[in-house]
Tab-separated table of C-alpha atoms in Angstrom:
chain	number	residue	atom	x	y	z
A	1	MET	CA	71.239	104.340	97.778
A	2	LYS	CA	72.731	107.645	98.918
A	3	ILE	CA	73.463	108.496	102.540
A	4	GLN	CA	75.059	111.505	104.206
A	5	VAL	CA	77.075	111.422	107.424
A	6	ARG	CA	78.935	113.886	109.632
A	7	ASP	CA	82.670	113.444	109.225
A	8	VAL	CA	84.077	114.840	112.456
A	9	ALA	CA	84.497	112.028	114.986
A	10	ILE	CA	84.292	108.234	114.728
A	11	GLN	CA	81.311	108.056	117.075
A	12	GLN	CA	79.331	110.605	115.034
A	13	ILE	CA	80.094	108.773	111.792
A	14	MET	CA	78.938	105.474	113.271
A	15	GLN	CA	75.794	107.056	114.768
A	16	ASP	CA	74.865	108.563	111.402
A	17	LEU	CA	75.492	105.269	109.596
A	18	SER	CA	73.283	103.464	112.106
A	19	LYS	CA	70.536	106.041	111.608
A	20	SER	CA	70.780	105.935	107.796
A	21	PHE	CA	70.767	102.124	107.683
A	22	LYS	CA	68.082	101.881	110.402
A	23	THR	CA	70.160	99.234	112.151
A	24	ASP	CA	71.558	99.018	115.672
A	25	LEU	CA	74.806	100.648	116.737
A	26	ASN	CA	76.742	98.068	118.745
A	27	LYS	CA	79.756	98.742	120.939
A	28	ASN	CA	82.230	96.165	122.240
A	29	ASP	CA	85.779	96.645	123.590
A	30	GLY	CA	85.574	100.305	122.573
A	31	GLU	CA	84.723	99.407	118.970
A	32	PHE	CA	81.516	100.564	117.265
A	33	ARG	CA	79.842	98.298	114.711
A	34	VAL	CA	76.962	98.810	112.297
A	35	GLU	CA	75.572	95.977	110.199
A	36	LEU	CA	74.200	96.682	106.736
A	37	PRO	CA	70.446	96.204	106.288
A	38	ILE	CA	69.564	93.054	104.355
A	39	GLU	CA	68.058	95.014	101.462
A	40	LEU	CA	71.369	96.843	100.923
A	41	GLY	CA	73.755	93.905	101.266
A	42	LYS	CA	75.791	91.810	103.672
A	43	GLY	CA	78.597	92.934	105.948
A	44	ASP	CA	79.407	95.725	108.334
A	45	ILE	CA	81.298	98.923	109.103
A	46	LYS	CA	83.417	99.185	112.238
A	47	GLY	CA	84.927	102.194	113.934
A	48	ILE	CA	87.246	102.722	116.872
A	49	TYR	CA	88.701	105.840	118.442
A	50	PHE	CA	92.141	105.991	120.037
A	51	ASP	CA	93.791	108.944	121.797
A	52	LEU	CA	94.735	112.336	120.346
A	53	GLY	CA	92.363	112.381	117.382
A	54	LEU	CA	93.402	109.029	115.901
A	55	GLY	CA	90.778	106.506	114.786
A	56	VAL	CA	90.073	103.682	112.343
A	57	LEU	CA	87.106	102.821	110.112
A	58	GLU	CA	86.825	99.375	108.518
A	59	PHE	CA	84.405	98.712	105.632
A	60	ASN	CA	83.727	95.040	104.879
A	61	PHE	CA	80.654	94.223	102.804
A	62	ILE	CA	79.078	93.107	99.530
A	63	LEU	CA	76.282	95.339	98.270
A	64	GLU	CA	73.058	94.446	96.490
A	65	LYS	CA	72.968	97.930	94.963
A	66	LYS	CA	75.279	100.920	94.552
A	67	LEU	CA	75.995	102.900	97.703
A	68	ILE	CA	76.992	106.580	97.662
A	69	LEU	CA	78.512	107.782	100.923
A	70	GLU	CA	78.653	111.578	101.110
A	71	TYR	CA	80.245	113.475	103.958
A	72	THR	CA	78.644	116.770	104.997
A	73	LYS	CA	79.947	120.155	103.924
A	74	GLY	CA	81.001	122.937	106.238
A	75	GLU	CA	83.108	120.729	108.484
A	76	VAL	CA	86.834	120.181	108.812
A	77	HIS	CA	87.040	116.518	107.905
A	78	PRO	CA	89.682	114.200	109.356
A	79	LEU	CA	92.724	113.425	107.259
A	80	LYS	CA	92.074	110.010	105.697
A	81	LEU	CA	94.619	107.325	104.881
A	82	LEU	CA	92.769	104.563	103.026
A	83	PHE	CA	94.034	101.071	102.194
A	84	ASN	CA	91.943	99.170	99.661
A	85	ARG	CA	92.183	95.427	100.280
A	86	GLU	CA	89.648	94.206	97.704
A	87	SER	CA	87.522	95.544	94.815
A	88	SER	CA	87.818	98.966	93.198
A	89	PHE	CA	85.629	101.894	94.225
A	90	HIS	CA	85.476	105.606	93.357
A	91	HIS	CA	86.121	108.820	95.249
A	92	ASN	CA	85.696	112.442	94.314
A	93	PHE	CA	85.686	115.833	95.963
A	94	ASP	CA	82.384	117.673	95.733
A	95	GLN	CA	82.458	120.470	93.109
A	96	CYS	CA	85.506	118.875	91.447
A	97	GLU	CA	85.050	117.161	88.095
A	98	GLU	CA	87.818	114.577	88.475
A	99	SER	CA	86.835	111.147	89.802
A	100	HIS	CA	89.416	108.861	91.396
A	101	GLU	CA	89.310	105.094	90.943
A	102	ILE	CA	90.972	103.375	93.898
A	103	ASN	CA	92.014	99.859	92.970
A	104	ARG	CA	92.889	96.766	94.958
A	105	LEU	CA	96.141	97.039	96.963
A	106	GLU	CA	96.278	100.824	96.566
A	107	ASN	CA	96.370	103.373	99.349
A	108	VAL	CA	95.301	107.006	99.170
A	109	ILE	CA	95.970	109.992	101.395
A	110	LEU	CA	92.951	112.321	101.313
A	111	SER	CA	92.273	115.780	102.684
A	112	SER	CA	89.223	117.873	101.792
A	113	THR	CA	88.039	121.402	102.577
A	114	PRO	CA	84.728	122.499	104.168
A	115	LEU	CA	83.536	123.345	100.628
A	116	ASN	CA	84.778	120.161	98.926
A	117	ASN	CA	83.482	117.235	100.942
A	118	HIS	CA	84.373	113.591	100.241
A	119	ILE	CA	82.043	111.419	98.166
A	120	PHE	CA	82.642	107.647	97.986
A	121	ILE	CA	80.859	105.418	95.470
A	122	PHE	CA	80.809	101.678	96.177
A	123	PRO	CA	79.671	99.263	93.422
A	124	PRO	CA	77.336	96.277	93.966
A	125	ASP	CA	78.172	92.576	93.723
A	126	ARG	CA	81.858	92.963	94.627
A	127	PRO	CA	83.659	92.431	97.936
A	128	ILE	CA	84.555	95.797	99.478
A	129	SER	CA	87.264	95.823	102.155
A	130	ILE	CA	88.743	99.170	103.169
A	131	PHE	CA	90.886	100.102	106.149
A	132	SER	CA	90.832	103.846	106.810
A	133	ILE	CA	92.967	105.669	109.363
A	134	GLU	CA	91.128	108.852	110.396
A	135	ILE	CA	93.166	111.709	111.910
A	136	ASN	CA	91.782	114.864	113.511
A	137	ARG	CA	94.827	117.040	112.841
A	138	LYS	CA	93.958	119.621	115.480
A	139	LEU	CA	93.953	116.963	118.217
A	140	PHE	CA	96.869	115.086	116.672
A	141	GLU	CA	99.258	118.071	116.744
A	142	GLU	CA	100.758	116.937	120.027
A	143	LYS	CA	101.577	113.498	118.627
A	144	ILE	CA	102.762	114.515	115.179
A	145	SER	CA	105.772	116.351	116.569
A	146	GLY	CA	107.445	112.957	116.866
A	147	PHE	CA	107.027	112.383	113.125
A	148	LEU	CA	107.835	115.887	111.802
A	149	ILE	CA	111.602	115.371	111.784
A	150	ASP	CA	111.283	112.755	109.025
A	151	MET	CA	108.608	114.519	106.994
A	152	ASN	CA	109.118	116.546	103.849
A	153	GLU	CA	107.515	119.919	103.245
A	154	ASP	CA	104.337	118.512	101.656
A	155	LEU	CA	103.583	116.209	104.596
A	156	MET	CA	104.361	118.944	107.122
A	157	LYS	CA	101.918	121.299	105.370
A	158	LEU	CA	99.313	118.539	105.217
A	159	PHE	CA	99.429	117.839	108.950
A	160	ARG	CA	99.657	121.487	109.914
A	161	ASP	CA	96.539	122.289	107.870
A	162	VAL	CA	94.384	121.756	110.958
A	163	ASN	CA	91.553	123.913	109.559
A	164	GLY	CA	91.298	121.957	106.303
A	165	THR	CA	92.040	124.751	103.828
A	166	GLN	CA	93.743	122.631	101.143
A	167	ILE	CA	92.701	119.622	99.067
A	168	PHE	CA	95.264	116.813	99.060
A	169	TYR	CA	95.236	113.573	97.073
A	170	HIS	CA	98.033	111.012	96.756
A	171	LYS	CA	97.689	107.412	95.543
A	172	ASP	CA	100.120	104.496	95.358
A	173	PHE	CA	100.407	100.784	96.038
A	174	TYR	CA	101.009	100.012	99.690
A	175	SER	CA	103.864	97.876	100.988
A	176	LEU	CA	104.168	94.260	102.056
A	177	ASP	CA	104.937	95.426	105.585
A	178	ILE	CA	101.756	97.492	105.698
A	179	SER	CA	99.765	94.530	104.374
A	180	ARG	CA	101.134	92.411	107.221
A	181	PHE	CA	100.268	95.087	109.804
A	182	LEU	CA	96.708	95.291	108.437
A	183	GLU	CA	96.308	91.526	108.821
A	184	GLU	CA	97.744	91.587	112.330
A	185	TYR	CA	95.362	94.415	113.275
A	186	SER	CA	92.313	92.536	111.958
A	187	GLU	CA	93.318	89.145	113.394
A	188	CYS	CA	93.989	90.408	116.928
A	189	ASN	CA	92.463	87.967	119.452
A	190	LEU	CA	93.049	90.081	122.550
A	191	ALA	CA	90.232	91.770	124.472
A	192	ASP	CA	89.465	94.976	126.321
A	193	PHE	CA	92.417	97.239	127.145
A	194	LEU	CA	95.055	94.906	125.681
A	195	LYS	CA	93.286	94.796	122.325
A	196	THR	CA	93.029	98.584	122.172
A	197	VAL	CA	96.711	99.052	123.002
A	198	TYR	CA	97.778	96.403	120.469
A	199	GLN	CA	95.659	97.793	117.639
A	200	GLU	CA	96.701	101.370	118.339
A	201	GLY	CA	100.333	100.262	118.123
A	202	LYS	CA	99.649	98.635	114.740
A	203	VAL	CA	98.101	101.852	113.455
A	204	TYR	CA	101.273	103.756	114.362
A	205	GLU	CA	103.386	101.112	112.623
A	206	ILE	CA	101.257	101.577	109.501
A	207	LEU	CA	101.633	105.363	109.707
A	208	THR	CA	105.397	105.135	110.093
A	209	HIS	CA	105.795	102.834	107.086
A	210	LEU	CA	103.391	104.862	104.968
A	211	PHE	CA	105.262	108.105	105.669
A	212	GLN	CA	108.554	106.399	104.776
A	213	GLN	CA	107.012	105.082	101.574
A	214	TYR	CA	105.797	108.569	100.678
A	215	LEU	CA	109.263	110.026	101.341
A	216	ASP	CA	110.914	107.305	99.241
A	217	ASP	CA	108.578	108.148	96.374
A	218	SER	CA	109.205	111.867	96.760
A	219	ASN	CA	112.998	111.725	96.747
A	220	GLY	CA	113.117	109.233	93.882
A	221	SER	CA	115.917	107.244	95.500
A	222	GLY	CA	114.759	103.966	93.948
A	223	MET	CA	115.609	102.160	97.216
A	224	HIS	CA	112.073	100.949	97.799
A	225	LYS	CA	111.745	97.723	99.773
A	226	ILE	CA	108.057	97.606	98.934
A	227	LEU	CA	105.690	95.938	96.531
A	228	ARG	CA	105.052	98.145	93.520
A	229	LYS	CA	102.786	97.667	90.555
A	230	ALA	CA	105.585	96.114	88.489
A	231	THR	CA	106.223	93.538	91.217
A	232	ILE	CA	102.523	92.727	91.486
A	233	GLU	CA	102.504	92.035	87.751
A	234	LYS	CA	105.496	89.701	88.172
A	235	ILE	CA	103.737	87.774	90.951
A	236	GLU	CA	100.648	87.448	88.761
A	237	MET	CA	102.896	86.260	85.909
A	238	ALA	CA	104.320	83.582	88.218
A	239	SER	CA	100.780	82.415	88.967
A	240	LYS	CA	100.041	82.099	85.244
A	241	ILE	CA	103.252	80.107	84.685
A	242	ILE	CA	102.292	77.707	87.491
A	243	LYS	CA	98.884	77.105	85.931
A	244	SER	CA	100.190	76.647	82.389
A	245	GLU	CA	103.206	74.479	83.314
A	246	LEU	CA	101.742	72.521	86.210
A	247	ASP	CA	103.142	69.159	85.090
A	248	SER	CA	106.738	70.414	85.273
A	249	MET	CA	106.567	73.031	88.041
A	250	ASP	CA	108.919	72.026	90.843
A	251	ASN	CA	111.604	74.699	91.256
A	252	ILE	CA	110.637	77.923	93.017
A	253	VAL	CA	114.105	79.436	92.572
A	254	ASP	CA	113.862	79.090	88.778
A	255	LEU	CA	110.305	80.450	88.817
A	256	ALA	CA	111.489	83.539	90.705
A	257	LYS	CA	114.300	84.084	88.184
A	258	ARG	CA	111.930	83.748	85.234
A	259	VAL	CA	109.655	86.526	86.475
A	260	GLY	CA	112.527	88.725	87.668
A	261	VAL	CA	112.257	88.694	91.469
A	262	ASN	CA	114.230	86.955	94.189
A	263	GLN	CA	112.817	83.965	96.039
A	264	ASN	CA	111.954	85.925	99.193
A	265	LYS	CA	110.077	88.563	97.197
A	266	LEU	CA	108.184	85.828	95.353
A	267	GLN	CA	107.116	84.257	98.654
A	268	GLN	CA	106.143	87.642	100.097
A	269	GLY	CA	104.177	88.471	96.970
A	270	PHE	CA	102.164	85.229	97.035
A	271	LYS	CA	101.391	85.756	100.711
A	272	PHE	CA	100.305	89.308	99.897
A	273	LEU	CA	98.159	88.534	96.846
A	274	TYR	CA	96.946	84.983	97.479
A	275	LYS	CA	97.300	84.613	101.293
A	276	THR	CA	99.439	81.496	100.865
A	277	SER	CA	103.021	80.368	100.180
A	278	VAL	CA	104.156	79.465	96.657
A	279	ASN	CA	104.294	75.746	97.506
A	280	GLU	CA	100.816	75.811	99.043
A	281	TYR	CA	99.506	77.699	96.003
A	282	ILE	CA	100.995	75.070	93.651
A	283	GLN	CA	99.626	72.177	95.688
A	284	ASN	CA	96.156	73.707	95.974
A	285	TYR	CA	96.025	74.306	92.226
A	286	ARG	CA	97.248	70.759	91.510
A	287	LEU	CA	94.463	69.307	93.628
A	288	GLU	CA	91.840	71.560	92.038
A	289	LYS	CA	93.089	70.547	88.594
A	290	ALA	CA	93.087	66.862	89.567
A	291	LYS	CA	89.499	67.142	90.764
A	292	GLU	CA	88.551	68.775	87.464
A	293	LEU	CA	90.276	66.012	85.455
A	294	LEU	CA	88.520	63.310	87.482
A	295	GLU	CA	85.184	64.933	86.638
A	296	THR	CA	85.740	65.765	82.953
A	297	THR	CA	88.110	63.154	81.462
A	298	GLU	CA	88.563	59.389	81.206
A	299	LEU	CA	92.160	59.568	82.461
A	300	ASN	CA	93.068	57.036	85.147
A	301	ILE	CA	94.555	58.002	88.515
A	302	THR	CA	98.156	57.392	87.427
A	303	GLU	CA	97.745	59.528	84.289
A	304	ILE	CA	96.193	62.343	86.302
A	305	THR	CA	98.997	62.130	88.848
A	306	TYR	CA	101.617	62.802	86.172
A	307	LYS	CA	99.403	65.347	84.439
A	308	ILE	CA	99.462	67.587	87.520
A	309	GLY	CA	103.208	67.228	88.085
A	310	ILE	CA	103.288	64.647	90.909
A	311	SER	CA	105.465	61.566	90.456
A	312	SER	CA	104.035	59.431	93.268
A	313	ARG	CA	100.502	58.080	93.027
A	314	SER	CA	100.429	57.238	96.744
A	315	TYR	CA	101.494	60.781	97.677
A	316	PHE	CA	98.824	62.215	95.377
A	317	SER	CA	96.159	60.032	96.997
A	318	LYS	CA	97.343	61.113	100.446
A	319	ILE	CA	97.149	64.875	99.843
A	320	PHE	CA	93.896	64.562	97.838
A	321	LYS	CA	92.226	62.753	100.724
A	322	ALA	CA	93.601	65.267	103.229
A	323	LYS	CA	91.963	68.112	101.272
A	324	TYR	CA	88.683	66.500	100.167
A	325	GLY	CA	88.192	63.764	102.764
A	326	ILE	CA	88.035	61.015	100.144
A	327	SER	CA	90.553	59.211	97.923
A	328	PRO	CA	90.803	60.101	94.190
A	329	LYS	CA	89.479	56.678	93.197
A	330	GLU	CA	86.511	56.918	95.546
A	331	TYR	CA	85.784	60.447	94.360
A	332	CYS	CA	85.891	59.354	90.723
A	333	ASN	CA	83.542	56.412	91.360
A	334	GLN	CA	81.069	58.579	93.290
A	335	PHE	CA	81.082	61.338	90.676
A	336	ARG	CA	80.528	58.972	87.739
A	337	LYS	CA	77.790	57.136	89.606
A	338	GLN	CA	75.962	60.411	90.287
A	339	ALA	CA	76.380	61.481	86.657
A	340	GLN	CA	74.650	58.340	85.328
């Protein structure tokens, strides 16, 4: 499916999406929302406009078929700062051969020209979750003066290009701080004016950290307090070690040393990638493994307890029941009875 929308203001984008999808445009607490039609997939797109040309679009859906989102030519499109929280998707500028794959945990800064509009291609059968800060640079000029002092020449040119005469593309992994701000934005439980003020503040926190990240990358200082690709790989390595050495995994400090990060970075990384602490991740995997062993082996409860790295059978039974609502012995008896 291919749709085309005007890329000038949040309200116009949301109106065009509603028209293309033939679904209602809902508005609540200043936020617009369009649900995907059932034949296209499940999920929605949200948009909100703050003051001085600043807005946010949130894409959260799973598609039944490929969706191509094309913005119209001949317009000065907002500057886009995208944060990809889930599956990969593609972007390209019209009339440019190069296609950009934007992967999970990456952010991109995008600026097009009236001749080279944005085209986004979203694949089916994968969770898509994108947070996009949209900035009308002409309206934002008044606000950006507070940021210009800390900007380098490239960023200054980018924000001063209010007529959209230059293409700009920059991609990197975004920071742990930004990830936390994104979660806090999405999980806000306030309403009305308070919600708008809170979320607008979070957007400015994200902008500030993103600009600092860009400057750190540009000056090559190496003083990055952020999660980079190498660190992500180390966190993933720690996850693999936990799964392969489950029966002897009990020291987080040693695990951090083995993969080459400090304990705080390891905890931050697990929260970032897996939405849980290291200890919770280990316990959850132990219980999943125990459940699998109860279903697929003849091992008794004591043997399974040691197999998953727990020394106390009573403690194992306690946490198993807390997670599954039934003791390991009862679960085993029920499963084997059903299998007969």
